[in-house]
Short mmCIF file of C-alpha atoms in Angstrom, two decimals:
data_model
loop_
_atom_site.label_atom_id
_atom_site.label_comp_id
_atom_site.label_asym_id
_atom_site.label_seq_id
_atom_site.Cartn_x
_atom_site.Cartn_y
_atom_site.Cartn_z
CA UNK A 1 -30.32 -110.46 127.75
CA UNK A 2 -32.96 -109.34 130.83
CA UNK A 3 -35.19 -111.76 131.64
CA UNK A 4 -37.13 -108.54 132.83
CA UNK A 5 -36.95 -104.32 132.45
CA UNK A 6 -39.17 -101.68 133.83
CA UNK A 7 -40.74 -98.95 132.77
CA UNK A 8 -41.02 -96.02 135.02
CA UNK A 9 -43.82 -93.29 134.18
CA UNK A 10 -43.82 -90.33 136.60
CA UNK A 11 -46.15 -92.10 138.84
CA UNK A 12 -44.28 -94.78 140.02
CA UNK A 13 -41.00 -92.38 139.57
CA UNK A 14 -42.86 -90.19 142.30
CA UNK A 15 -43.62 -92.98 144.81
CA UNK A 16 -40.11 -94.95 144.31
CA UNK A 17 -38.45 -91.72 145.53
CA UNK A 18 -40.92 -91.10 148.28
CA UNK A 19 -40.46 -94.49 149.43
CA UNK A 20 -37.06 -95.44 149.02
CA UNK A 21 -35.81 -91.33 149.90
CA UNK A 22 -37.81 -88.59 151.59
CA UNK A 23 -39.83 -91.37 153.44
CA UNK A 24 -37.17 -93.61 154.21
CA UNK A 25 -35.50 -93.86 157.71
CA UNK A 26 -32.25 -95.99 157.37
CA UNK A 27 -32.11 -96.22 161.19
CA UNK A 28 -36.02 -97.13 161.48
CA UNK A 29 -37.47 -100.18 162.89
CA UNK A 30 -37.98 -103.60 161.20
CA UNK A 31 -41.52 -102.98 160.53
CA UNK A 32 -40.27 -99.49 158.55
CA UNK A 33 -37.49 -101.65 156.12
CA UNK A 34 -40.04 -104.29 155.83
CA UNK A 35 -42.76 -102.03 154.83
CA UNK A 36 -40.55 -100.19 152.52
CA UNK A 37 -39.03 -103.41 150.85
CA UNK A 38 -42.81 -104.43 150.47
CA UNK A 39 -44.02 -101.39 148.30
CA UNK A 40 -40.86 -101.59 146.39
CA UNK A 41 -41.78 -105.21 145.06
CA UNK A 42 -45.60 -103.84 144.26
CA UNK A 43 -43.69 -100.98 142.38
CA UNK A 44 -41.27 -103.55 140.76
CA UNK A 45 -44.06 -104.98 139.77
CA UNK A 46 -46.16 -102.72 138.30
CA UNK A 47 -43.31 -101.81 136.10
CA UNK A 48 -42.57 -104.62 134.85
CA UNK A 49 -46.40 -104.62 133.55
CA UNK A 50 -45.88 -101.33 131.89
CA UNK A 51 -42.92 -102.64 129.76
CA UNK A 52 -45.47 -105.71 128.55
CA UNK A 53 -47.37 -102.86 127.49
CA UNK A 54 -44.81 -102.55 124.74
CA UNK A 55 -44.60 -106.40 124.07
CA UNK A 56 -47.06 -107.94 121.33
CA UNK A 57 -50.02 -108.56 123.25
CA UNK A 58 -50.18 -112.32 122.72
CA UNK A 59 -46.57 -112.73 124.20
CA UNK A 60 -47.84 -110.97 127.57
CA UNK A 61 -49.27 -113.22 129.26
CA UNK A 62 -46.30 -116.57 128.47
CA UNK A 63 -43.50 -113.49 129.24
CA UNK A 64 -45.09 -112.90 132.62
CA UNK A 65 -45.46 -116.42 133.65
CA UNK A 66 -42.13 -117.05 133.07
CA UNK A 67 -41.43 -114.37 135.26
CA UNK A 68 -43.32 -115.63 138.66
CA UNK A 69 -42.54 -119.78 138.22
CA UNK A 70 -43.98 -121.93 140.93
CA UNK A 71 -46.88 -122.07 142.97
CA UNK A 72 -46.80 -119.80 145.60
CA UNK A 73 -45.04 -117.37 143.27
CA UNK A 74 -48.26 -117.53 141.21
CA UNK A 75 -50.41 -117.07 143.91
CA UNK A 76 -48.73 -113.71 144.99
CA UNK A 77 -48.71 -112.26 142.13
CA UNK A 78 -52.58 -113.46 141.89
CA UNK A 79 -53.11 -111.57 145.07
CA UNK A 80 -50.68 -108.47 144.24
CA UNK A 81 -51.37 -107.79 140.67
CA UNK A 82 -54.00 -106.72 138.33
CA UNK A 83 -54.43 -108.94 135.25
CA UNK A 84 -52.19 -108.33 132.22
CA UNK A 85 -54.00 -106.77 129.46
CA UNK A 86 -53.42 -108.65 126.43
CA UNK A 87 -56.62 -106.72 124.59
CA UNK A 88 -54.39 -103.17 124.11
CA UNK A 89 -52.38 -103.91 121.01
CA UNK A 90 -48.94 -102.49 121.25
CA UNK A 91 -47.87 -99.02 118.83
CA UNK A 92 -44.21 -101.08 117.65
CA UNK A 93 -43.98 -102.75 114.34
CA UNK A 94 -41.34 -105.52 115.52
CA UNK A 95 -39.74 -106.89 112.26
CA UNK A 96 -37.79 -110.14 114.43
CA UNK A 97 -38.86 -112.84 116.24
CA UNK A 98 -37.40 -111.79 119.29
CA UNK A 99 -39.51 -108.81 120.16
CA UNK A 100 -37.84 -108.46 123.88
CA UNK A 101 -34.16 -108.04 122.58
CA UNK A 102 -35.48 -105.69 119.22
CA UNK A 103 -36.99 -103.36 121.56
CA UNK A 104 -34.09 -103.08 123.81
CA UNK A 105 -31.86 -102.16 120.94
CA UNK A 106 -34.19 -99.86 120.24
CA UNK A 107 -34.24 -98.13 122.93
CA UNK A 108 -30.36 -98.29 122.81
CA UNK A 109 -30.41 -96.67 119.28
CA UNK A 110 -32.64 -93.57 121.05
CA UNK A 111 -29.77 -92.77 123.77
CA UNK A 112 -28.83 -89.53 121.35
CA UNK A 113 -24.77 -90.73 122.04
CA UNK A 114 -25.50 -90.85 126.02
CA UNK A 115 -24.76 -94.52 125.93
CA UNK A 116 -22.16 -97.05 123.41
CA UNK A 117 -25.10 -99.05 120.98
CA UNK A 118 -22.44 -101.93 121.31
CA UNK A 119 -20.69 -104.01 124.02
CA UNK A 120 -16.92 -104.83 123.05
CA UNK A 121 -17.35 -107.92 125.47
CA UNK A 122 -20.82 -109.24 126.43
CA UNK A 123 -22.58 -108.41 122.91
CA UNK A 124 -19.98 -107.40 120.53
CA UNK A 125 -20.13 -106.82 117.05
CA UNK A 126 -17.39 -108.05 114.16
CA UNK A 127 -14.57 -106.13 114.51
CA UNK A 128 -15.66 -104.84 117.98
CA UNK A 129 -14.80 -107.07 120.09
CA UNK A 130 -11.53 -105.40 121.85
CA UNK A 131 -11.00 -108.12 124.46
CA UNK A 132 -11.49 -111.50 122.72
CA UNK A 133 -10.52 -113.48 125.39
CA UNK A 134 -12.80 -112.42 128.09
CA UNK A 135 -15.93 -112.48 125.43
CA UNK A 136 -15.31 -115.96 125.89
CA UNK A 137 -16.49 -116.18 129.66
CA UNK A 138 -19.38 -113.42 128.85
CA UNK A 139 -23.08 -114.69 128.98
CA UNK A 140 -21.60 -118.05 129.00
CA UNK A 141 -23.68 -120.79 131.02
CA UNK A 142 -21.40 -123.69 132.58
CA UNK A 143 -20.69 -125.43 135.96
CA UNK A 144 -18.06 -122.91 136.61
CA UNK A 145 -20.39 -119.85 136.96
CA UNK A 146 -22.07 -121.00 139.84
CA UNK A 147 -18.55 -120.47 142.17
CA UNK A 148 -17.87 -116.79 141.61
CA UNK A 149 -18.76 -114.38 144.21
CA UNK A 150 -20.84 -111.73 143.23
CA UNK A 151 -19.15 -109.09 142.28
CA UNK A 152 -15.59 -109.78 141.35
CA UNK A 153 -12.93 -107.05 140.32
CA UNK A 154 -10.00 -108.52 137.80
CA UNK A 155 -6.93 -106.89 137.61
CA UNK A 156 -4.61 -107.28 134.83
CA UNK A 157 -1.28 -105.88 134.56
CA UNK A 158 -0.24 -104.39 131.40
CA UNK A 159 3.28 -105.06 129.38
CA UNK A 160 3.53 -100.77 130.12
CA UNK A 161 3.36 -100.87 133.94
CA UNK A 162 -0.17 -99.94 134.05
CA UNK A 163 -3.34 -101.33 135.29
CA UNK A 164 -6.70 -102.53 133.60
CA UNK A 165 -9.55 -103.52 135.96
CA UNK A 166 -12.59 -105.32 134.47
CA UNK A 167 -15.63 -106.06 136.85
CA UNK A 168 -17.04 -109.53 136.58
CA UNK A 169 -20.83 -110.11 137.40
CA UNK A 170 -22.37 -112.70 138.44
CA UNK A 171 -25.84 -112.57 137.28
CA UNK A 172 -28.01 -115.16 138.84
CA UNK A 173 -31.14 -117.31 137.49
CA UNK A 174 -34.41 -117.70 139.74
CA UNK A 175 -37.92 -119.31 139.26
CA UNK A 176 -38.91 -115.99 140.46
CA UNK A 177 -38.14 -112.94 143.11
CA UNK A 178 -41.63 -112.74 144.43
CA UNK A 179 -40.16 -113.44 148.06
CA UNK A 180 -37.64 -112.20 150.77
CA UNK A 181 -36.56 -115.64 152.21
CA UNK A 182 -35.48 -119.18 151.40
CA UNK A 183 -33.59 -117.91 147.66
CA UNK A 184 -31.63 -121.24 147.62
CA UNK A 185 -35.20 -122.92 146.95
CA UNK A 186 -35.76 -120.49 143.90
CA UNK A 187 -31.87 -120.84 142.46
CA UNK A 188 -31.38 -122.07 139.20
CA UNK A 189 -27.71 -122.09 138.94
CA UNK A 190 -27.36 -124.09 135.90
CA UNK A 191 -28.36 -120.86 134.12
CA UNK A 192 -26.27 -118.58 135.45
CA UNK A 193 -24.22 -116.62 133.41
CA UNK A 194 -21.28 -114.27 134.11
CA UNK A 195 -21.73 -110.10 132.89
CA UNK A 196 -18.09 -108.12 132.02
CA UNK A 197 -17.55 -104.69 132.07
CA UNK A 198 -14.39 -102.86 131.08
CA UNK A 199 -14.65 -100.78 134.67
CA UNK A 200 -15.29 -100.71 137.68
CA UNK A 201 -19.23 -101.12 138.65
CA UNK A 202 -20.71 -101.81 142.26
CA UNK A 203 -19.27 -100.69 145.98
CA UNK A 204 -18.91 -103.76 147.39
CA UNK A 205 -16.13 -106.28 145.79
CA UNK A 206 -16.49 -109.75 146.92
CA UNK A 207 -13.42 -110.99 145.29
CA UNK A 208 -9.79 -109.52 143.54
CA UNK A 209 -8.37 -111.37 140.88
CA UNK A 210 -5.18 -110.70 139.54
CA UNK A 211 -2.91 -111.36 137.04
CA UNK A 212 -0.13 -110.16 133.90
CA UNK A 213 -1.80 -109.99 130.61
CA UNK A 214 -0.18 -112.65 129.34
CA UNK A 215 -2.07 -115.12 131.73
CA UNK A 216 -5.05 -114.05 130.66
CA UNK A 217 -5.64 -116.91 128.61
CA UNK A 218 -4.98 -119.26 131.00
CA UNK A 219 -6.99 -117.33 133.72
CA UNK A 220 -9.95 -118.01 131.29
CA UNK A 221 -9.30 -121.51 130.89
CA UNK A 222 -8.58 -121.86 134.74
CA UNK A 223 -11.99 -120.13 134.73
CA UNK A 224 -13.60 -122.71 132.89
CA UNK A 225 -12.52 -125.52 133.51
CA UNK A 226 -13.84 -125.30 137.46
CA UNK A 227 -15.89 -127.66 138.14
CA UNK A 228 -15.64 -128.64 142.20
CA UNK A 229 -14.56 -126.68 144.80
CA UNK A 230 -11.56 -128.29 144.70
CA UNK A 231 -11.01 -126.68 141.16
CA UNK A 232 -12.06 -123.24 142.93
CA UNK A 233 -9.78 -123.51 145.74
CA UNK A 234 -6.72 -123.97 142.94
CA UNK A 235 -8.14 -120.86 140.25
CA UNK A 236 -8.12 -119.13 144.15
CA UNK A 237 -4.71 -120.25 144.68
CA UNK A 238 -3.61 -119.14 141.16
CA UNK A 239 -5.00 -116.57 140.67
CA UNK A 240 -6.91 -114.78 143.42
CA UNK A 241 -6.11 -112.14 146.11
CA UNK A 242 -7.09 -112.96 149.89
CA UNK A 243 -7.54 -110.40 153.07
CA UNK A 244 -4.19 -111.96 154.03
CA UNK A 245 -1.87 -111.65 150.86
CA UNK A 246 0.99 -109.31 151.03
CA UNK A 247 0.13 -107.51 148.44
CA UNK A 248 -3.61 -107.47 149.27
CA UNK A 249 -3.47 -103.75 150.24
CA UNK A 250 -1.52 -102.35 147.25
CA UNK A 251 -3.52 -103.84 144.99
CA UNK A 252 -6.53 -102.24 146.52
CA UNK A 253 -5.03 -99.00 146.19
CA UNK A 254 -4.43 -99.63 143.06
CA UNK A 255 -7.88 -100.01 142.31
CA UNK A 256 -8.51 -97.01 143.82
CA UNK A 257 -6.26 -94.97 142.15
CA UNK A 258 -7.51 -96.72 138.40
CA UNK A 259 -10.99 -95.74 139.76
CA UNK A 260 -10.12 -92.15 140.80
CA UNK A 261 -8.86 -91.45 137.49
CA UNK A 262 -11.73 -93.50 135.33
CA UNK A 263 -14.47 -92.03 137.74
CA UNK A 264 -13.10 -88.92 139.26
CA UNK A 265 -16.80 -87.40 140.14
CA UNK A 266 -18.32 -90.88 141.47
CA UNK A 267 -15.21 -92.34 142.66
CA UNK A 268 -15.10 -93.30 146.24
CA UNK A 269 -13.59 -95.85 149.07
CA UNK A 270 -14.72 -99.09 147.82
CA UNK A 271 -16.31 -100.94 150.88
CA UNK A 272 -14.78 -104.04 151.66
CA UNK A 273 -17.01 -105.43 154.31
CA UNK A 274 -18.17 -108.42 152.48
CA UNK A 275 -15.00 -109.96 151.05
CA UNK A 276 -15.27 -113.17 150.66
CA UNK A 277 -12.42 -115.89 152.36
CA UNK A 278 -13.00 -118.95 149.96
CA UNK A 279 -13.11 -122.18 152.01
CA UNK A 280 -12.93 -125.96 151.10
CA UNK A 281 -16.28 -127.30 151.41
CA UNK A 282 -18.09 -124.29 151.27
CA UNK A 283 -21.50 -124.57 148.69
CA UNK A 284 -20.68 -122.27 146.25
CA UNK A 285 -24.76 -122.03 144.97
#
């Protein structure tokens, strides 16, 4: 579940896209990218108000403190932000306790077929969850979490010679994301949790796993059961794909083919620039 969402009226749709595209120079200075990354956070936020908008009002105000934890992330947003209204009641009749996840369903259930209303793996219903296994490591917290890069692409090879690529996520807990620098001080990596999608998401991989589907279970259990970086160095060992396998180039292309075919209109060359070279000793938070 989101600790946060926006919502994006025409007004802040109009000045994302003159920031971020007609008025953005990719080769400017650093005062340009700062500047830009600057509005973008005062856009962020004022987004993030308009979805309270929707919340009940007396949830506002807890919601967006939990948002912007610690001092000097409290005093930005004192300095950056208006004050939440929590006198405008809100037009939805929520009929849970759990307003936030009710009205993202909702919005879910308005997608006129554009988007699946279920998730076989991360949020899956009875009887829809096609990949058991891997539901198992979904928006799971645990020790292990913390270790995976951040974008990870698992390839399992099928008893029929072909190829099924899942993307795992690493979605990462903060205090808050009020500030550029020093993110190891805001890192909560004991809630961490791991997203999985049945395709391929992102540009940059960090990481290739790979395996035969009949080590899946055990690649799950490997999974979990890390705990050092000693344990990481082994599921890397195991399981993983370095810059210096053999096979590290075929199973790339691969990839590319699966992604080709899956994605033929957005498919491109996946960037490899930041894969990662897993190390003993490294600090995997």
């Amino acid at each position: 579940m989101p600790e946060t969402a926006w919502v994006i009226d025409y007004p802040v749709f109009e000045r994302i896209y003159y920031n971020l595209v007609a008025g953005y120079d990719v080769f400017g200075r650093v005062e340009h990218q700062l500047a830009t990354r600057i509005y973008m956070d005062e856009l962020r936020m004022e987004s993030e108000d308009n979805f309270l908008t929707f919340m009940p009002r007396n949830l506002r105000p807890g919601m967006h403190e939990s948002w912007y934890r610690g001092v000097l992330a409290r005093l930005h947003t004192f300095w950056h932000t208006r004050r939440i209204d929590d006198t405008m009641p809100t037009g939805i009749t929520f009929e849970t306790d759990a307003p936030k996840q009710e009205f993202f369903l909702r919005l879910l259930a308005r997608g006129n077929g554009l988007w699946s209303l279920s998730d076989p793996i991360n949020r899956c219903d009875d009887g829809d969850c096609t990949q058991v296994a891997l539901t198992a490591l979904a928006s799971q917290t645990g020790p292990w979490v913390k270790f995976l890069p951040d974008l990870s692409l698992l390839v399992v090879e099928t008893s029929d010679d072909t190829t099924e690529v899942f993307t795992l996520i690493h979605d990462k807990a903060h205090t808050n994301i009020a500030f550029l620098f020093d993110e190891s001080a805001r890192r909560e990596p004991e809630k961490d949790v791991l997203t999985i999608l049945p395709e391929m998401i992102g540009s940059y991989p960090n990481f290739f796993f790979k395996l035969p589907e009949a080590q899946l279970p055990d690649f799950i259990q490997a999974v979990k059961a890390v705990a050092t970086q000693e344990d990481w160095m082994q599921l890397i060992a195991d399981f993983g794909v370095r810059r210096t396998s053999e096979d590290f180039w075929v199973i790339s292309d691969k990839i590319h083919a699966r992604f080709l075919k899956d994605k033929p209109i957005q498919a491109g060359i996946l960037d490899l620039n930041r894969y990662k070279d897993p190390k003993p000793g490294e600090d995997p938070t």
